[in-house]
Coordinates of C-alpha atoms and ligand atoms in Angstrom, one line a residue:
M956 CA 177.6 272.3 -54.3
L957 CA 178.0 269.7 -51.5
E958 CA 177.7 272.5 -48.9
K959 CA 174.0 272.9 -49.4
D960 CA 173.5 269.5 -47.6
I961 CA 175.5 270.6 -44.6
S962 CA 173.7 272.3 -41.7
E963 CA 176.8 273.2 -39.6
I964 CA 180.6 272.9 -39.8
L965 CA 181.5 271.0 -36.6
I966 CA 185.3 270.9 -37.0
D967 CA 187.0 273.1 -39.5
E968 CA 190.3 272.4 -41.3
Q969 CA 192.4 274.3 -38.9
R970 CA 191.1 272.6 -35.8
L971 CA 191.5 269.2 -37.5
K972 CA 195.1 269.9 -38.4
E973 CA 196.0 271.1 -34.9
R974 CA 194.5 268.2 -33.1
I975 CA 195.9 265.6 -35.5
K976 CA 199.3 267.1 -35.0
E977 CA 198.9 266.5 -31.2
L978 CA 197.8 262.9 -31.8
G979 CA 200.9 262.3 -34.0
H980 CA 203.2 263.7 -31.4
A981 CA 201.5 261.6 -28.6
I982 CA 202.0 258.4 -30.7
T983 CA 205.6 259.4 -31.4
R984 CA 206.2 259.8 -27.6
D985 CA 204.4 256.6 -26.6
Y986 CA 206.1 254.4 -29.2
Q987 CA 209.8 255.4 -28.8
G988 CA 212.1 252.6 -30.0
K989 CA 209.2 250.8 -31.7
E990 CA 208.1 250.4 -35.3
P991 CA 204.3 250.4 -35.1
V992 CA 202.0 249.1 -37.9
L993 CA 199.2 251.6 -38.6
V994 CA 196.1 249.8 -39.8
G995 CA 193.8 252.2 -41.5
V996 CA 190.1 251.2 -41.7
L997 CA 188.9 251.9 -45.3
K998 CA 187.5 254.0 -46.5
G999 CA 186.6 256.5 -43.8
A1000 CA 190.0 256.8 -42.3
I1001 CA 191.9 257.7 -45.5
M1002 CA 192.3 261.4 -44.9
F1003 CA 192.9 261.0 -41.2
I1004 CA 195.6 258.4 -41.6
S1005 CA 197.4 260.3 -44.4
D1006 CA 197.5 263.5 -42.3
L1007 CA 198.3 261.6 -39.0
I1008 CA 201.4 259.9 -40.4
R1009 CA 203.0 263.2 -41.3
Y1010 CA 203.2 264.0 -37.6
I1011 CA 204.6 260.6 -36.5
D1012 CA 208.4 260.7 -36.3
L1013 CA 208.9 256.9 -36.2
P1014 CA 209.6 254.2 -38.8
V1015 CA 205.9 253.2 -39.1
T1016 CA 204.5 250.9 -41.7
L1017 CA 201.0 251.0 -43.2
D1018 CA 198.4 248.4 -43.9
F1019 CA 194.6 248.6 -44.5
M1020 CA 191.5 246.7 -43.9
A1021 CA 188.1 247.2 -45.5
I1022 CA 185.0 246.3 -43.5
S1023 CA 181.4 247.1 -43.9
S1024 CA 179.0 247.7 -41.1
Y1025 CA 176.5 250.4 -42.3
G1026 CA 175.6 249.9 -45.9
A1027 CA 173.7 253.1 -46.9
S1028 CA 171.9 253.4 -43.6
T1029 CA 172.9 255.8 -40.8
H1030 CA 172.8 253.2 -38.0
S1031 CA 175.3 250.3 -37.3
S1032 CA 173.9 246.9 -38.0
G1033 CA 176.4 245.2 -35.6
V1034 CA 177.2 242.9 -38.4
V1035 CA 180.8 243.3 -39.5
K1036 CA 182.0 241.9 -42.8
I1037 CA 185.6 241.8 -43.8
I1038 CA 186.0 243.0 -47.4
K1039 CA 189.7 243.4 -47.5
D1040 CA 192.1 241.8 -45.0
L1041 CA 195.7 242.9 -44.0
D1042 CA 198.4 242.3 -46.6
S1043 CA 201.1 241.4 -44.0
S1044 CA 201.4 239.5 -40.8
I1045 CA 201.0 241.4 -37.5
Q1046 CA 202.5 238.7 -35.3
D1047 CA 204.6 240.3 -32.6
K1048 CA 204.0 243.8 -34.0
D1049 CA 202.7 246.9 -32.2
V1050 CA 199.5 247.6 -34.0
I1051 CA 197.5 250.9 -34.0
I1052 CA 194.1 250.7 -35.6
V1053 CA 193.2 254.0 -37.2
E1054 CA 189.5 254.7 -37.5
D1055 CA 187.4 257.6 -38.6
I1056 CA 184.6 257.4 -35.9
I1057 CA 183.4 255.3 -33.1
D1058 CA 179.6 255.2 -32.7
S1059 CA 178.1 252.1 -31.2
G1060 CA 181.6 250.6 -30.9
L1061 CA 180.5 247.3 -32.4
T1062 CA 182.8 247.6 -35.4
L1063 CA 186.0 248.3 -33.4
S1064 CA 185.3 245.7 -30.7
Y1065 CA 184.9 243.1 -33.4
L1066 CA 188.0 244.3 -35.2
R1067 CA 190.2 244.4 -32.1
K1068 CA 189.2 240.8 -31.2
Y1069 CA 189.7 239.7 -34.7
L1070 CA 193.2 241.1 -34.9
M1071 CA 194.1 239.9 -31.4
G1072 CA 193.7 236.4 -32.8
R1073 CA 196.8 237.0 -34.9
S1074 CA 199.1 237.4 -31.9
P1075 CA 200.3 241.0 -32.2
K1076 CA 202.5 242.3 -29.4
S1077 CA 200.0 245.1 -28.7
I1078 CA 196.9 246.7 -30.2
R1079 CA 195.7 250.3 -29.6
I1080 CA 193.0 252.2 -31.2
C1081 CA 193.2 255.8 -32.6
T1082 CA 190.0 257.4 -33.7
L1083 CA 189.5 260.8 -35.0
L1084 CA 185.9 261.1 -33.7
D1085 CA 184.0 259.6 -30.9
K1086 CA 180.3 259.7 -30.1
P1087 CA 180.4 258.4 -26.5
E1088 CA 176.6 258.7 -25.9
R1089 CA 176.0 256.0 -28.5
R1090 CA 178.3 253.4 -27.1
K1091 CA 176.8 249.9 -27.0
S1092 CA 179.9 247.8 -26.8
D1093 CA 182.7 248.3 -24.3
V1094 CA 185.8 249.1 -26.3
E1095 CA 188.9 250.7 -25.0
V1096 CA 190.1 253.6 -27.1
E1097 CA 193.5 255.0 -26.4
Y1098 CA 193.6 258.0 -28.7
V1099 CA 190.6 260.2 -29.5
G1100 CA 190.7 263.3 -31.6
F1101 CA 187.4 264.8 -30.8
N1102 CA 184.3 263.8 -28.8
I1103 CA 181.2 264.9 -30.7
P1104 CA 177.5 265.0 -30.1
D1105 CA 175.1 262.4 -31.4
K1106 CA 174.7 263.9 -34.9
F1107 CA 175.4 262.3 -38.3
V1108 CA 178.5 263.8 -39.6
V1109 CA 180.3 263.7 -43.0
G1110 CA 183.4 265.0 -44.7
Y1111 CA 187.2 264.5 -44.2
G1112 CA 186.8 260.8 -45.3
L1113 CA 183.4 260.2 -43.7
D1114 CA 180.5 259.4 -46.0
Y1115 CA 176.8 259.1 -46.3
A1116 CA 176.0 256.5 -49.0
E1117 CA 179.6 256.9 -50.2
K1118 CA 179.3 260.7 -50.8
Y1119 CA 180.7 263.7 -49.0
R1120 CA 184.1 262.1 -48.2
N1121 CA 185.9 264.9 -50.1
L1122 CA 184.7 267.7 -47.9
P1123 CA 187.8 269.1 -46.2
Y1124 CA 186.0 269.6 -42.8
I1125 CA 183.7 267.6 -40.5
G1126 CA 180.1 268.8 -41.1
V1127 CA 176.6 267.8 -39.9
L1128 CA 174.5 266.4 -42.6
K1129 CA 171.0 267.9 -42.9
P1130 CA 168.6 265.2 -41.7
E1131 CA 166.4 265.7 -44.7
V1132 CA 169.2 264.3 -46.9
Y1133 CA 168.8 260.8 -45.4
N1134 CA 165.4 259.1 -45.0
D1135 CA 165.9 256.8 -42.2
Ligands
IMP368 P1 180.0 251.6 -35.0 O1 180.2 250.1 -35.3 O2 178.6 251.9 -34.7 O3 181.0 252.1 -34.0 O4 180.2 252.3 -36.4 C1 181.4 252.7 -36.8 C2 181.3 253.0 -38.3 O5 180.1 253.6 -38.6 C3 182.4 254.1 -38.7 O6 183.6 253.5 -39.1 C4 181.7 254.8 -39.8 O7 182.0 254.2 -41.0 C5 180.2 254.7 -39.5 N1 179.6 255.9 -38.8 C6 179.2 256.0 -37.6 N2 178.8 257.3 -37.3 C7 178.9 258.0 -38.5 C8 178.7 259.3 -38.8 O8 178.2 260.2 -38.1 N3 179.0 259.6 -40.1 C9 179.5 258.8 -41.0 N4 179.7 257.5 -40.7 C10 179.5 257.1 -39.4
MG369 MG1 181.2 254.5 -43.4

């Protein structure tokens, strides 16, 4: 039913699982002796963060932020609005921001600066997908699942106009679905 709007499966369930396992193991290695706070960016990162934490063998805690940047368009406005802030203090904590995708980078560079203002011990970014061609803002990203081409993708948490998040894979949305 949703598949009819997808032109191509870019990353299937098996590849997602294997790569997320590697990311989880890398985080486990890099944060030995620490108790990082994983900050999931709602709503796109829901599936990614829930799978990722299964492969992190550390006493992690979870928190979430909701921000809006896109509305129902397929291009970032550069205007970031905080809809839901963190529940707990991150002062002196090792924070890992977990995001679905980096496109222009505007959202994450804003978020990183915003959270830096709360005096954490460290902040790193872990994104499932990266579209490096589209970068407008210089933002350091320490963990990247997959570099992908400049195509609008949905599924595995990522939406177009709030739909398609429930697809279990990353697929390319047919351009005729969105009228930009
Ligand atoms: P940025 O500020 O341009 O880096 O935009 C990042 C945000 O835009 C992500 O958190 C997504 O919510 C959204 N986004 C960017 N590219 C895509 C895409 O291909 N599919 C779905 N959402 C996207
Ligand atoms: Mg989105």
